[in-house]
Amino acid sequence: MLEKLPDNYVPLLPEVEAFLAQPVMPYIGGAYVAPYSEQTFGTYDPSSGRQLAQVGRAQKEDVNIAVKTAREAFDAGDWWLRMSPADRSKCIWRLAELIEQHAEVLAQLDSLDNGKPLKTTQTDDIPLSAKHLYYYAGWPTKIEGSTIPVSQHTMFNYTLREPVGVVGLIAPWNYPLLMATWKFAPALAAGNCIILKPAEQTPLSALYVAKLTEEAGFPPGVFNVLPGYGEEAGAALVEHRGVDKIGFTGSVEVARKIVQGSVGNLKRVSLELGGKSPNIVFADADLEQAIVGSTWAIFGNNGQSCTAGSRLYIERKVFDQVIAGMQEEVSRIKVGPGMARQQPDLGPVVSDEQLDRVMGYVHEALDQGAQAVTGGSRLFGELQDGYFLEPTLFTGVTDDLRVSREEIFGPVVCAMPFDDVNEIIDRANDTDFGLAAGLWTTDVRKAHNLARALKAGTIWINTWGNTEAASPFGGYKQSGYGREMGKEALDLYTDVKSVWIKTD
Ligand code: NAP
Ligand code: MG
C-alpha cells in the first residue's frame, strides 16, 4: 500500500490517496477485477523509493479473459454493431473532458509513478493526453473509403475502411498516460476494442483512466487495461491468436521479441522505438536559441525521451562558445523530487535499474577519456533515496564509442565538433536509428537541404521536441515502422476492404 511520503511533498489529493489505498486491479469488461493468480506487484516513487501501491499482476489467464471480453464487445456488443461513428466521437470527446476534469489527480499519479515534476505533468503530459483525444474524437465520422475508377466498365468498385478488431497496446514508462493515449485514441476512433499493457513502473494513470471510460459512455469490454510484466502479460498479449494487432512503444530489444511473438497469427505490428538523434548546430545559427534549445533537447524529461538529442554536433568554430553556453544553462537546472513543494526542473530517472544502466555508460565514457563538462555522477545527500543524476555533458568523445552510438535514455549527451555540411550529413546518418534529427541555422537553403538529407522520421529546424496529434510521428530504420498521430495513425488501426459489383 501507499507508504508515507516525504514531508516536503505536495499533499496528495483525497482521490489519489483513495486510489492507492488498496491494490489497483486490472480493468476488464468494464470493472476492476483481481487477476486469476491473485498476485500483485509494487509500483514505487523513484524520488524516494517508497511504495505507492500494489497492482494486480496480469498474466496469461488474464490475457485470455481480456481477449475474450474484447472480442465479444467487438463482434456482438454495442460498440461496433450498434454505435454510430458520431456516438463513438462523443465517447472519445467525453473521455478527453473527463481527463481534463481529473487532470490534477492524473498529474499527481504520473508524477508519483514516474518521478517527473508535477509542473510537467500538469502542463504537458495530462493536457496533451486530453488534446490527443480531442483530435481523434473528430475522426470517426471521417474515416472513409473511396470509389475507384476501375477500367472494367461493367464493374463498380469501392473500398471500406474497417477496424482491425482486438488490438493490444504496449506502452513505455517515460510519458505514462501520454504514450498510452497516442495509441488508444486512434485505435478507438477507428472502432477497435483495446487491451492496454502499461509499463510495470508506471501503471497507475492508465488504470485510473479506465474507470473514466465508463462515465464517458464506452460499452464494457471496449477499453481494458492489464498491468503486469512485459515477459508475462506483454508476451501473452503478443502471442495470443485472438489479438489482431499490436501497437508497441519501447526498446529495439523488446521489439524484436514482439515481431517474433506475433508470427502465430501474423498479427499486424507497429513499432515506435528508440533513437540516438543527431542535433546539429551550425555557426550561422542564432546561438542563443541553439544553446537553450540543445540543452533541453537532451535534458528535457531527463533524457528519457525517444527523441532526445543525444548526439550533439557543433560546428568547430563555435564549439567552445556553445559548450560554455550550455554549461551555464545546465548550472541553472534544479534536480529534485517530482512531487516536492519547491518544484524542480527535473526529477530522478525512473528506477534503480535505469540509474545503473545510465551510470554504466557514464563510467565507461569517463574511462575512455571523455570529459564531463557538467555532471558525471549520481546525486546523494538529501536526494540519496531516489535515483537522481546530474545532467551530463560530455566532450572529448568520438562517433565510434558506445556512449555515442547506443541509446542511453538518460541525461547524457555527447558533444562533438564538425567542419563541413557533407561531413555532418554522413556522420549524422551513420546510425541504426532514425527517429528524429535537428539542426540550428539561419540559412534557409541549408535547412531545406538537410531536411531531405537526414534519415529520420521527424526533422526539427531551430526547435526541438515539438509533436502534435495532427502531425505524424515515427521512425526510419530501427526506430520502428508505422506512424502514430495524424491521419496516418488511422492506417495502423484499420484494414481496407475492396468491394466489386457487376453492374450489367
Ligand atoms: P521496454 O523495456 O522495451 O518496454 C516497453 C514495454 O514493453 C513495457 O510495457 C514492457 O513491460 C513491455 N515488454 C517488455 N518485454 C516484453 C515482452 N517480452 N513482450 C511484450 N512486451 C514486453 O522499453 P521502456 O524501457 O519501457 O521504454 C524505453 C524505450 O522506449 C526506449 O528505447 C525509448 O526510446 C522507447 N520509446 C519510444 C518512443 C517512440 O515513440 N518512438 C516513445 C517513448 C519511448 P515492462 O514494463 O514490464 O518491462
Ligand atoms: Mg513507479
GROMACS .gro file of N, CA and C in nm, residues 278-282 285 290 294 311-315 418 424-425 428 437-441 450 454 464:
model
   75
  278PRO      N    1   2.063   1.292  -3.384
  278PRO     CA    2   2.166   1.394  -3.403
  278PRO      C    3   2.105   1.535  -3.399
  279ASN      N    4   2.171   1.622  -3.326
  279ASN     CA    5   2.129   1.762  -3.316
  279ASN      C    6   2.248   1.845  -3.363
  280ILE      N    7   2.230   1.920  -3.472
  280ILE     CA    8   2.344   1.983  -3.540
  280ILE      C    9   2.335   2.136  -3.526
  281VAL      N   10   2.438   2.194  -3.469
  281VAL     CA   11   2.440   2.340  -3.452
  281VAL      C   12   2.541   2.400  -3.550
  282PHE      N   13   2.491   2.478  -3.645
  282PHE     CA   14   2.579   2.546  -3.740
  282PHE      C   15   2.622   2.681  -3.684
  285ALA      N   16   2.388   2.981  -3.688
  285ALA     CA   17   2.261   2.974  -3.614
  285ALA      C   18   2.246   3.094  -3.521
  290ALA      N   19   2.000   2.831  -3.002
  290ALA     CA   20   2.056   2.697  -3.021
  290ALA      C   21   2.107   2.641  -2.888
  294SER      N   22   1.932   2.323  -2.746
  294SER     CA   23   2.011   2.199  -2.743
  294SER      C   24   2.020   2.144  -2.601
  311ARG      N   25   2.310   1.307  -2.957
  311ARG     CA   26   2.437   1.330  -3.028
  311ARG      C   27   2.437   1.476  -3.071
  312LEU      N   28   2.521   1.554  -3.010
  312LEU     CA   29   2.523   1.697  -3.038
  312LEU      C   30   2.645   1.731  -3.122
  313TYR      N   31   2.621   1.773  -3.246
  313TYR     CA   32   2.730   1.810  -3.337
  313TYR      C   33   2.733   1.962  -3.349
  314ILE      N   34   2.850   2.020  -3.321
  314ILE     CA   35   2.862   2.167  -3.319
  314ILE      C   36   2.972   2.207  -3.416
  315GLU      N   37   2.943   2.302  -3.503
  315GLU     CA   38   3.045   2.347  -3.599
  315GLU      C   39   3.165   2.398  -3.521
  418PHE      N   40   3.232   1.949  -3.577
  418PHE     CA   41   3.239   1.910  -3.719
  418PHE      C   42   3.283   2.030  -3.800
  424ILE      N   43   2.892   1.632  -4.204
  424ILE     CA   44   2.798   1.616  -4.092
  424ILE      C   45   2.675   1.536  -4.133
  425ILE      N   46   2.637   1.544  -4.260
  425ILE     CA   47   2.523   1.462  -4.306
  425ILE      C   48   2.560   1.314  -4.291
  428ALA      N   49   2.582   1.220  -3.917
  428ALA     CA   50   2.450   1.219  -3.852
  428ALA      C   51   2.372   1.093  -3.892
  437ALA      N   52   1.588   1.410  -3.598
  437ALA     CA   53   1.715   1.480  -3.618
  437ALA      C   54   1.682   1.628  -3.617
  438GLY      N   55   1.780   1.711  -3.585
  438GLY     CA   56   1.751   1.853  -3.582
  438GLY      C   57   1.872   1.935  -3.619
  439LEU      N   58   1.846   2.059  -3.658
  439LEU     CA   59   1.956   2.149  -3.690
  439LEU      C   60   1.920   2.291  -3.657
  440TRP      N   61   2.023   2.368  -3.633
  440TRP     CA   62   2.008   2.509  -3.598
  440TRP      C   63   2.087   2.588  -3.700
  441THR      N   64   2.018   2.672  -3.779
  441THR     CA   65   2.084   2.752  -3.883
  441THR      C   66   1.992   2.866  -3.922
  450LEU      N   67   1.911   1.988  -4.567
  450LEU     CA   68   1.934   1.888  -4.463
  450LEU      C   69   1.805   1.816  -4.425
  454LEU      N   70   1.872   1.419  -4.411
  454LEU     CA   71   1.880   1.345  -4.285
  454LEU      C   72   1.776   1.233  -4.284
  464TRP      N   73   1.314   2.201  -3.109
  464TRP     CA   74   1.334   2.057  -3.079
  464TRP      C   75   1.214   2.006  -2.999
   0.00000   0.00000   0.00000
